[in-house]
Tab-separated table of C-alpha atoms and ligand atoms in Angstrom:
chain	number	residue	atom	x	y	z
A	37	MET	CA	4.267	0.486	12.303
A	38	LYS	CA	2.611	-3.001	11.662
A	39	ILE	CA	0.665	-4.194	8.379
A	40	LEU	CA	-1.520	-6.986	8.108
A	41	GLY	CA	-1.302	-8.376	4.206
A	42	ILE	CA	-3.818	-10.442	2.739
A	43	GLU	CA	-3.219	-12.025	-0.773
A	44	THR	CA	-5.834	-14.353	-2.622
A	45	SER	CA	-5.736	-13.733	-6.083
A	46	CYS	CA	-5.094	-16.845	-7.404
A	47	ASP	CA	-4.209	-20.319	-5.825
A	48	GLU	CA	-2.344	-19.330	-2.680
A	49	THR	CA	-4.011	-17.999	0.669
A	50	ALA	CA	-1.424	-15.804	1.997
A	51	ILE	CA	-1.395	-13.593	5.177
A	52	ALA	CA	1.641	-12.144	6.742
A	53	VAL	CA	2.111	-9.153	8.952
A	54	LEU	CA	5.132	-6.835	7.999
A	55	GLU	CA	6.751	-4.537	10.769
A	56	VAL	CA	8.368	-1.255	9.387
A	57	SER	CA	10.531	0.718	11.768
A	58	GLY	CA	13.092	3.438	11.809
A	59	ALA	CA	13.099	6.847	9.794
A	60	MET	CA	10.716	6.961	6.910
A	61	GLN	CA	13.854	7.920	4.495
A	62	ASN	CA	15.425	4.596	5.778
A	63	PRO	CA	12.906	2.415	6.944
A	64	LYS	CA	13.800	-1.087	8.132
A	65	PHE	CA	11.518	-4.369	7.359
A	66	ARG	CA	10.926	-7.436	9.303
A	67	ALA	CA	8.874	-10.188	8.389
A	68	LEU	CA	6.747	-10.789	11.595
A	69	SER	CA	4.774	-13.770	9.743
A	70	ASN	CA	4.647	-15.055	6.435
A	71	ILE	CA	1.910	-17.878	5.981
A	72	VAL	CA	1.161	-19.207	2.902
A	73	ALA	CA	-1.101	-22.298	1.748
A	74	SER	CA	-0.471	-23.602	-1.606
A	75	GLN	CA	-3.462	-24.957	-3.265
A	76	ILE	CA	-1.294	-26.568	-6.064
A	77	ALA	CA	-2.134	-30.293	-4.873
A	78	VAL	CA	-5.951	-29.436	-5.120
A	79	HIS	CA	-5.729	-27.703	-9.006
A	80	ARG	CA	-3.039	-30.234	-10.433
A	81	LYS	CA	-5.652	-33.084	-11.040
A	82	PHE	CA	-7.571	-30.521	-13.277
A	83	GLY	CA	-4.337	-29.469	-15.033
A	84	GLY	CA	-4.808	-25.534	-14.070
A	85	ILE	CA	-6.395	-23.516	-11.590
A	86	VAL	CA	-10.190	-23.832	-11.303
A	87	PRO	CA	-11.498	-20.540	-10.155
A	88	ASN	CA	-14.302	-21.845	-7.746
A	89	LEU	CA	-12.169	-24.402	-6.417
A	90	ALA	CA	-9.769	-21.711	-5.237
A	91	LYS	CA	-12.468	-19.653	-3.753
A	92	ARG	CA	-13.461	-23.130	-1.819
A	93	GLU	CA	-10.073	-23.662	-0.592
A	94	HIS	CA	-9.604	-19.594	0.230
A	95	GLN	CA	-12.824	-19.746	2.470
A	96	LYS	CA	-11.667	-22.817	4.017
A	97	ASN	CA	-8.020	-21.690	4.955
A	98	LEU	CA	-8.075	-18.098	5.228
A	99	VAL	CA	-9.495	-17.861	9.256
A	100	PRO	CA	-6.771	-20.514	10.465
A	101	ILE	CA	-3.801	-18.942	8.582
A	102	LEU	CA	-4.942	-15.267	9.817
A	103	ILE	CA	-4.819	-16.847	13.391
A	104	THR	CA	-1.287	-18.513	12.370
A	105	ALA	CA	0.001	-15.140	11.300
A	106	LEU	CA	-1.005	-13.274	14.140
A	107	LYS	CA	0.257	-15.786	16.634
A	108	THR	CA	3.501	-16.311	14.912
A	109	ALA	CA	4.211	-12.460	14.877
A	110	ASN	CA	3.357	-12.531	18.525
A	111	LEU	CA	0.064	-10.346	18.002
A	112	ILE	CA	-2.314	-12.616	19.811
A	113	TYR	CA	-2.666	-14.563	23.052
A	114	PRO	CA	-3.571	-18.260	22.750
A	115	ILE	CA	-7.168	-18.145	21.509
A	116	THR	CA	-8.684	-20.171	24.349
A	117	VAL	CA	-7.807	-17.240	27.092
A	118	SER	CA	-8.243	-13.997	25.138
A	119	ILE	CA	-11.724	-12.474	24.955
A	120	GLY	CA	-11.982	-10.418	21.695
A	121	ARG	CA	-14.601	-8.112	20.822
A	122	PRO	CA	-18.192	-9.361	21.167
A	123	ILE	CA	-20.066	-9.319	18.188
A	124	ASP	CA	-23.881	-8.359	18.506
A	125	THR	CA	-27.074	-8.731	16.737
A	126	VAL	CA	-26.219	-5.576	14.241
A	127	MET	CA	-22.494	-6.307	13.641
A	128	ASN	CA	-23.759	-9.931	12.832
A	129	LEU	CA	-26.244	-8.581	10.219
A	130	ARG	CA	-23.370	-6.301	8.763
A	131	LEU	CA	-20.576	-9.472	8.893
A	132	GLU	CA	-23.632	-11.350	6.806
A	133	LYS	CA	-23.901	-8.567	4.370
A	134	ILE	CA	-20.337	-8.581	3.855
A	135	PHE	CA	-19.809	-12.505	3.230
A	136	SER	CA	-23.000	-13.058	1.368
A	137	HIS	CA	-21.227	-14.851	-1.056
A	138	GLU	CA	-19.041	-16.534	1.241
A	139	PRO	CA	-21.211	-18.233	3.698
A	140	GLU	CA	-17.984	-20.956	4.563
A	141	LEU	CA	-15.576	-18.225	5.304
A	142	LEU	CA	-18.533	-16.261	7.255
A	143	LYS	CA	-18.924	-19.223	9.630
A	144	HIS	CA	-15.164	-19.731	10.308
A	145	PHE	CA	-15.025	-15.923	11.040
A	146	LEU	CA	-17.829	-15.979	13.255
A	147	LYS	CA	-16.298	-18.865	15.142
A	148	LYS	CA	-13.003	-17.462	15.751
A	149	ALA	CA	-13.103	-13.563	15.191
A	150	PRO	CA	-14.688	-12.765	18.214
A	151	LYS	CA	-12.493	-14.296	20.619
A	152	ILE	CA	-9.182	-12.434	19.288
A	153	VAL	CA	-8.455	-9.135	20.968
A	154	PRO	CA	-8.102	-6.692	18.153
A	155	PRO	CA	-3.938	-6.864	17.233
A	156	LYS	CA	-1.757	-3.914	17.206
A	157	ILE	CA	-1.824	-3.317	13.376
A	158	ASP	CA	-1.887	-0.038	12.007
A	159	ALA	CA	-3.592	-0.969	8.507
A	160	ILE	CA	-4.891	-4.027	6.416
A	161	ALA	CA	-3.370	-4.490	3.116
A	162	VAL	CA	-5.372	-6.484	0.529
A	163	THR	CA	-5.153	-7.443	-2.946
A	164	ILE	CA	-7.793	-6.461	-5.094
A	165	GLY	CA	-6.914	-7.558	-8.523
A	166	PRO	CA	-5.538	-8.238	-11.017
A	167	GLY	CA	-6.872	-12.187	-10.288
A	168	LEU	CA	-9.603	-14.405	-10.384
A	169	ALA	CA	-12.768	-12.542	-9.055
A	170	PRO	CA	-13.990	-15.318	-6.707
A	171	ALA	CA	-10.545	-16.050	-5.008
A	172	LEU	CA	-10.143	-12.365	-4.867
A	173	TRP	CA	-13.407	-11.455	-3.262
A	174	THR	CA	-12.481	-13.755	-0.394
A	175	GLY	CA	-9.846	-11.850	0.833
A	176	VAL	CA	-11.187	-8.452	-0.139
A	177	ASN	CA	-14.171	-9.656	2.222
A	178	LEU	CA	-12.045	-10.882	4.905
A	179	ALA	CA	-9.949	-7.360	5.046
A	180	LYS	CA	-13.656	-5.710	4.996
A	181	ALA	CA	-14.803	-7.819	8.196
A	182	LEU	CA	-11.269	-7.324	9.952
A	183	ALA	CA	-11.400	-3.757	9.378
A	184	LEU	CA	-14.985	-3.408	10.700
A	185	ILE	CA	-14.521	-5.018	13.931
A	186	TRP	CA	-11.131	-4.239	14.529
A	187	GLU	CA	-11.691	-0.097	13.475
A	188	LYS	CA	-8.408	-0.242	11.140
A	189	PRO	CA	-7.524	1.171	7.713
A	190	ILE	CA	-7.709	-0.701	4.601
A	191	ILE	CA	-5.072	-0.251	1.780
A	192	PRO	CA	-6.070	-1.724	-1.437
A	193	VAL	CA	-2.971	-3.190	-3.394
A	194	ASN	CA	-2.581	-4.381	-7.221
A	195	HIS	CA	-1.119	-7.791	-6.890
A	196	LEU	CA	1.893	-6.595	-9.316
A	197	GLU	CA	2.773	-3.620	-7.244
A	198	GLY	CA	3.301	-6.498	-4.672
A	199	HIS	CA	5.694	-8.532	-7.209
A	200	ILE	CA	7.672	-5.071	-7.319
A	201	TYR	CA	8.032	-4.128	-3.942
A	202	ILE	CA	9.073	-7.628	-2.830
A	203	ASN	CA	12.186	-6.147	-3.857
A	204	ALA	CA	12.425	-3.278	-1.422
A	205	ILE	CA	12.291	-5.306	2.076
A	206	ARG	CA	15.693	-6.433	2.061
A	207	GLY	CA	16.831	-2.899	2.495
A	208	GLN	CA	17.918	-2.029	-0.986
A	209	LYS	CA	16.604	1.309	-1.875
A	210	ILE	CA	14.678	2.000	-5.280
A	211	THR	CA	16.052	4.693	-7.086
A	212	PHE	CA	14.019	6.452	-9.938
A	213	PRO	CA	13.197	6.305	-12.674
A	214	ALA	CA	12.983	2.543	-12.167
A	215	LEU	CA	11.870	-0.153	-14.699
A	216	ALA	CA	10.110	-3.572	-13.455
A	217	LEU	CA	9.660	-6.273	-15.703
A	218	ILE	CA	6.902	-8.475	-14.089
A	219	VAL	CA	6.740	-11.790	-15.370
A	220	SER	CA	4.095	-14.008	-13.949
A	221	GLY	CA	1.295	-16.706	-14.864
A	222	GLY	CA	-1.027	-13.714	-15.783
A	223	HIS	CA	1.463	-10.856	-16.814
A	224	THR	CA	4.454	-9.903	-18.741
A	225	GLU	CA	4.831	-6.372	-18.309
A	226	LEU	CA	7.801	-3.445	-18.544
A	227	VAL	CA	6.522	-1.055	-15.808
A	228	LEU	CA	8.315	2.762	-15.497
A	229	MET	CA	8.291	4.060	-12.561
A	230	LYS	CA	9.053	7.559	-11.691
A	231	ARG	CA	8.231	7.483	-8.077
A	232	HIS	CA	6.633	5.283	-5.471
A	233	GLY	CA	3.354	4.056	-6.741
A	234	ASN	CA	3.422	5.733	-9.797
A	235	TYR	CA	3.131	3.223	-13.055
A	236	LYS	CA	3.297	3.542	-16.703
A	237	VAL	CA	3.199	0.043	-18.640
A	238	VAL	CA	5.573	0.778	-21.384
A	239	GLY	CA	5.675	-2.964	-22.970
A	240	GLU	CA	3.052	-6.008	-22.339
A	241	THR	CA	2.278	-8.898	-23.785
A	242	ARG	CA	-0.233	-8.985	-26.699
A	243	ASP	CA	-1.698	-12.462	-25.993
A	244	ASP	CA	-0.586	-15.005	-23.634
A	245	ALA	CA	1.723	-14.027	-20.607
A	246	ALA	CA	5.518	-15.657	-20.133
A	247	GLY	CA	4.444	-17.854	-17.163
A	248	GLU	CA	1.212	-19.125	-19.191
A	249	CYS	CA	3.038	-19.982	-22.327
A	250	PHE	CA	5.691	-22.106	-20.096
A	251	ASP	CA	2.584	-23.731	-18.416
A	252	LYS	CA	1.248	-24.713	-21.882
A	253	VAL	CA	4.472	-25.857	-23.232
A	254	ALA	CA	4.882	-28.000	-20.086
A	255	ARG	CA	1.034	-29.397	-20.932
A	256	LEU	CA	2.117	-29.873	-24.690
A	257	LEU	CA	5.206	-32.094	-23.484
A	258	GLY	CA	3.366	-34.077	-20.947
A	259	LEU	CA	4.367	-32.406	-17.835
A	260	GLY	CA	2.646	-31.368	-14.726
A	261	TYR	CA	1.270	-28.366	-13.596
A	262	PRO	CA	2.697	-25.715	-12.628
A	263	GLY	CA	4.640	-26.064	-15.628
A	264	GLY	CA	7.592	-23.170	-15.401
A	265	PRO	CA	9.422	-25.254	-13.220
A	266	ALA	CA	8.747	-28.592	-14.935
A	267	VAL	CA	9.842	-27.088	-18.338
A	268	ALA	CA	13.177	-25.342	-16.659
A	269	ALA	CA	14.057	-28.678	-14.990
A	270	LEU	CA	13.459	-30.475	-18.184
A	271	ALA	CA	15.756	-27.748	-20.349
A	272	ASP	CA	18.500	-28.168	-17.364
A	273	ARG	CA	18.860	-31.902	-18.209
A	274	ILE	CA	20.415	-31.560	-21.552
A	275	LYS	CA	23.981	-30.288	-21.044
A	276	ASN	CA	25.472	-30.251	-24.377
A	277	TYR	CA	22.923	-28.309	-26.492
A	278	GLU	CA	24.665	-28.967	-30.098
A	279	SER	CA	23.967	-32.830	-29.782
A	280	GLY	CA	22.778	-33.503	-33.158
A	281	ILE	CA	19.463	-32.508	-32.501
A	282	GLN	CA	17.714	-29.606	-34.689
A	283	VAL	CA	14.760	-27.334	-32.753
A	284	ARG	CA	14.698	-23.828	-33.327
A	285	PHE	CA	11.950	-21.714	-32.419
A	286	PRO	CA	11.287	-18.462	-33.161
A	287	ARG	CA	11.824	-14.980	-30.836
A	288	PRO	CA	8.633	-13.338	-31.316
A	289	MET	CA	8.722	-9.488	-31.686
A	290	MET	CA	12.495	-9.721	-30.986
A	291	GLY	CA	12.892	-6.739	-33.590
A	292	SER	CA	10.249	-4.779	-32.902
A	293	THR	CA	10.773	-1.163	-31.829
A	294	ASP	CA	8.374	-1.192	-29.195
A	295	PHE	CA	8.422	-2.725	-25.859
A	296	ASP	CA	5.851	-5.220	-26.398
A	297	PHE	CA	5.930	-9.053	-26.288
A	298	SER	CA	4.183	-12.063	-27.861
A	299	PHE	CA	4.380	-15.530	-26.676
A	300	SER	CA	1.266	-17.570	-28.361
A	301	GLY	CA	3.069	-18.174	-31.675
A	302	LEU	CA	5.997	-19.666	-29.763
A	303	LYS	CA	3.637	-22.135	-28.353
A	304	THR	CA	1.958	-22.843	-31.437
A	305	ALA	CA	5.662	-23.440	-33.077
A	306	VAL	CA	6.317	-25.800	-30.144
A	307	LEU	CA	2.907	-27.652	-31.092
A	308	TYR	CA	3.679	-27.901	-34.538
A	309	PHE	CA	7.134	-29.607	-33.888
A	310	LEU	CA	5.490	-31.877	-31.689
A	311	ARG	CA	2.948	-32.711	-34.340
A	312	ASP	CA	5.501	-33.460	-36.703
A	313	HIS	CA	7.901	-35.324	-34.711
A	314	LYS	CA	6.284	-38.315	-33.106
A	315	ASN	CA	7.819	-40.831	-30.617
A	316	LEU	CA	10.573	-38.197	-29.231
A	317	SER	CA	13.031	-39.266	-27.003
A	318	MET	CA	13.309	-37.442	-23.449
A	319	ARG	CA	16.836	-35.870	-24.831
A	320	THR	CA	14.930	-34.632	-27.738
A	321	LYS	CA	12.150	-33.477	-25.303
A	322	SER	CA	15.173	-31.776	-23.195
A	323	ALA	CA	16.233	-29.772	-26.145
A	324	ILE	CA	12.641	-28.573	-26.966
A	325	ALA	CA	12.437	-27.576	-23.279
A	326	LYS	CA	15.707	-25.818	-23.838
A	327	GLU	CA	15.195	-24.031	-26.869
A	328	PHE	CA	11.812	-22.794	-25.641
A	329	GLN	CA	13.049	-21.478	-22.629
A	330	GLU	CA	15.933	-19.626	-24.491
A	331	ALA	CA	13.688	-17.825	-26.660
A	332	VAL	CA	11.303	-16.915	-24.013
A	333	VAL	CA	14.245	-15.639	-22.076
A	334	GLU	CA	16.420	-13.926	-24.991
A	335	VAL	CA	12.984	-11.778	-25.783
A	336	LEU	CA	12.411	-10.711	-22.324
A	337	VAL	CA	16.090	-9.693	-21.856
A	338	ALA	CA	16.469	-8.018	-24.857
A	339	LYS	CA	13.329	-5.860	-24.346
A	340	THR	CA	14.091	-5.290	-20.829
A	341	ILE	CA	17.859	-3.751	-21.681
A	342	ARG	CA	16.564	-1.909	-24.530
A	343	ALA	CA	13.879	-0.050	-22.499
A	344	ALA	CA	16.033	0.534	-19.346
A	345	LYS	CA	18.488	2.031	-21.705
A	346	GLU	CA	15.750	4.163	-23.721
A	347	TYR	CA	14.273	5.493	-20.464
A	348	LYS	CA	17.546	5.822	-18.633
A	349	VAL	CA	16.583	4.126	-15.736
A	350	LYS	CA	18.790	3.763	-12.166
A	351	THR	CA	16.830	0.618	-10.687
A	352	LEU	CA	16.131	-2.278	-12.861
A	353	ILE	CA	13.696	-4.711	-10.972
A	354	LEU	CA	12.439	-8.206	-11.578
A	355	GLY	CA	9.280	-9.735	-10.151
A	356	GLY	CA	6.693	-12.260	-10.422
A	357	GLY	CA	6.450	-16.138	-10.611
A	358	VAL	CA	8.598	-16.540	-13.464
A	359	ALA	CA	11.519	-14.566	-11.639
A	360	ALA	CA	12.282	-17.963	-10.487
A	361	ASN	CA	13.752	-19.395	-13.605
A	362	LYS	CA	17.375	-19.466	-13.378
A	363	LYS	CA	18.023	-19.097	-16.805
A	364	LEU	CA	16.293	-15.708	-16.863
A	365	ARG	CA	17.856	-14.586	-13.650
A	366	ARG	CA	21.451	-15.248	-15.081
A	367	ASP	CA	20.813	-13.933	-18.379
A	368	LEU	CA	19.512	-10.737	-17.211
A	369	SER	CA	22.014	-10.182	-14.455
A	370	ALA	CA	24.794	-10.749	-17.068
A	371	ALA	CA	22.860	-8.534	-19.732
A	372	ALA	CA	22.716	-5.891	-16.994
A	373	THR	CA	26.316	-6.185	-16.198
A	374	SER	CA	27.548	-5.611	-19.380
A	375	ASN	CA	25.027	-3.115	-20.891
A	376	LEU	CA	23.877	-0.842	-17.974
A	377	PRO	CA	26.927	-0.881	-15.362
A	378	LYS	CA	25.379	2.083	-13.594
A	379	THR	CA	21.893	0.435	-13.052
A	380	LYS	CA	21.069	-1.299	-9.881
A	381	LEU	CA	19.599	-4.737	-10.495
A	382	MET	CA	17.174	-5.979	-8.146
A	383	LEU	CA	16.416	-9.661	-8.133
A	384	PRO	CA	14.021	-11.360	-5.792
A	385	GLU	CA	15.125	-14.317	-3.861
A	386	ILE	CA	13.569	-17.527	-5.222
A	387	SER	CA	11.605	-17.835	-2.354
A	388	GLU	CA	9.908	-14.355	-2.835
A	389	THR	CA	8.930	-14.939	-6.638
A	390	THR	CA	5.717	-16.914	-5.632
A	391	ASP	CA	2.585	-15.249	-4.645
A	392	ASN	CA	2.848	-14.265	-0.666
A	393	ALA	CA	1.004	-11.591	1.386
A	394	LEU	CA	4.363	-9.940	2.474
A	395	MET	CA	4.558	-8.345	-0.567
A	396	ILE	CA	1.123	-6.756	-0.458
A	397	ALA	CA	2.029	-5.219	2.693
A	398	ALA	CA	5.264	-4.073	1.597
A	399	ALA	CA	3.454	-2.574	-1.366
A	400	ALA	CA	1.085	-1.104	0.737
A	401	PHE	CA	3.634	0.735	2.712
A	402	PHE	CA	5.422	2.118	-0.283
A	403	ALA	CA	2.728	2.754	-2.961
A	404	GLY	CA	-0.405	2.742	-0.782
A	405	LYS	CA	-0.074	5.481	2.075
A	406	LYS	CA	-2.470	7.790	0.543
A	407	LYS	CA	-4.899	5.492	-0.873
A	408	SER	CA	-6.316	4.111	2.044
A	409	ALA	CA	-10.192	3.453	1.071
A	410	GLY	CA	-13.311	3.458	2.652
A	411	ARG	CA	-14.420	0.222	3.534
A	412	ALA	CA	-17.827	0.283	1.730
A	413	HIS	CA	-16.426	0.904	-1.591
A	414	LEU	CA	-13.637	-1.570	-1.384
A	415	ARG	CA	-14.207	-3.945	-4.246
A	416	ALA	CA	-12.377	-6.621	-6.051
A	417	ASP	CA	-11.161	-5.719	-9.195
A	418	PRO	CA	-10.092	-8.699	-11.414
A	419	GLY	CA	-9.097	-6.514	-14.431
A	420	ALA	CA	-6.958	-4.235	-12.429
A	421	ARG	CA	-4.233	-2.219	-14.065
A	422	LEU	CA	-0.934	-0.584	-12.986
A	423	ASP	CA	-1.562	2.516	-14.945
B	701	KG4	O1	3.219	-14.825	-9.979
B	701	KG4	P1	2.586	-16.063	-9.895
B	701	KG4	O2	2.776	-17.172	-8.805
B	701	KG4	O3	1.218	-16.343	-10.044
B	701	KG4	C1	0.324	-15.294	-11.008
B	701	KG4	O4	0.665	-14.063	-10.402
B	701	KG4	O5	0.419	-15.613	-12.009
B	701	KG4	O6	3.217	-16.843	-11.383
B	701	KG4	C2	3.295	-18.151	-11.486
B	701	KG4	C3	3.690	-18.721	-12.763
B	701	KG4	C4	3.425	-19.865	-13.513
B	701	KG4	O7	2.778	-19.878	-14.715
B	701	KG4	C5	4.590	-20.470	-13.536
B	701	KG4	O8	4.538	-21.569	-14.432
B	701	KG4	C6	5.665	-19.623	-13.457
B	701	KG4	O9	4.946	-18.495	-12.879
B	701	KG4	N1	6.850	-20.003	-13.040
B	701	KG4	C7	8.243	-20.185	-13.785
B	701	KG4	C8	8.873	-20.771	-12.769
B	701	KG4	N2	8.509	-20.797	-11.778
B	701	KG4	C9	7.196	-20.504	-11.594
B	701	KG4	N3	8.201	-20.187	-15.265
B	701	KG4	C10	9.365	-20.574	-15.422
B	701	KG4	N4	10.398	-20.994	-14.535
B	701	KG4	C11	10.175	-21.428	-13.480
B	701	KG4	N5	11.246	-21.797	-12.811
B	702	ZN	ZN1	1.728	-13.332	-8.797
């Protein structure tokens, strides 16, 4: 089977086609296409993501990316020679209604969609949340419009499910119970799974997400957006940690008996340090970045290992944008090896940590089989939760 995935929850416009073959017990996956257009350059000058700019970019990019994704997957003929389903006045009215808040997207859609012969896909998977409402709606409405003209089912997917299931497409099996640490710009969650599509959030951040904290500290240090990779790179510049520079930040909630996190105090600690120490050398800034990263990673790893032990999990999964952090990957691997020798650790490839639509198609396959939604009821859900 083939699943078309659509992801527009934040600042990446992404469409992919995932092919699943083989027996249901032992499925094989192949990415037929995985197209991502990043908007980083657009948002950078504002120091963060501007929701309506994201919506504007999604409206502009979605249809061209759809065509590229289908062409790459060999699912459409060159657009000039094919004649798709004509759009009559009734259909036109229905599409106008679907895209009533996305006139730009409607324009692009009407120009290209009638020329595309309905491709041989089995379902359309789309991120319904969590994310930025104006951004999410562009993807949701594109899914609705495609489902309408191609007569395909829609599978609504939670963005965080995607970050979990991208780990399953390289053939490794998730055995249950499983625990996923999801660390992204908007979320820091420990999710317990008893089976596919079953989630219980056993711990989460009470304030800032880990990625958000990286981004805020980057801003305090005068680094660009997105901040995570910039802080990590700065931290890497200092080789000798004990170089006479004394910086120590707290490990928030490290000792608490629950599995929750808190990162806003850590950000404030960095703020106060910078307020009290002026004209810092690059070396000192590196030491700050290093100690900050150390603090975040230490708390994440300690709580994850403790939760994995408590719930006796067989699989430990890492996902989300912050999963690209090398220190987190290294320390979590080392801690899992020594503390949980029987637990399988699933780390995404670095390239799989950023938002993409392949992960949405993968999640639809594993978690969404029973969730095929009626088109009419499909809504973006900016605050969607996993449980
Ligand atoms: O999953 P994602 O792409 O978007 C959301 O769903 O939020 O995560 C983006 C977050 C940003 O906060 C970014 O700064 C952070 O992931 N990030 C990193 C690294 N690469 C990206 N944080 C720490 N170290 C990194 N290497
Ligand atoms: Zn994400």
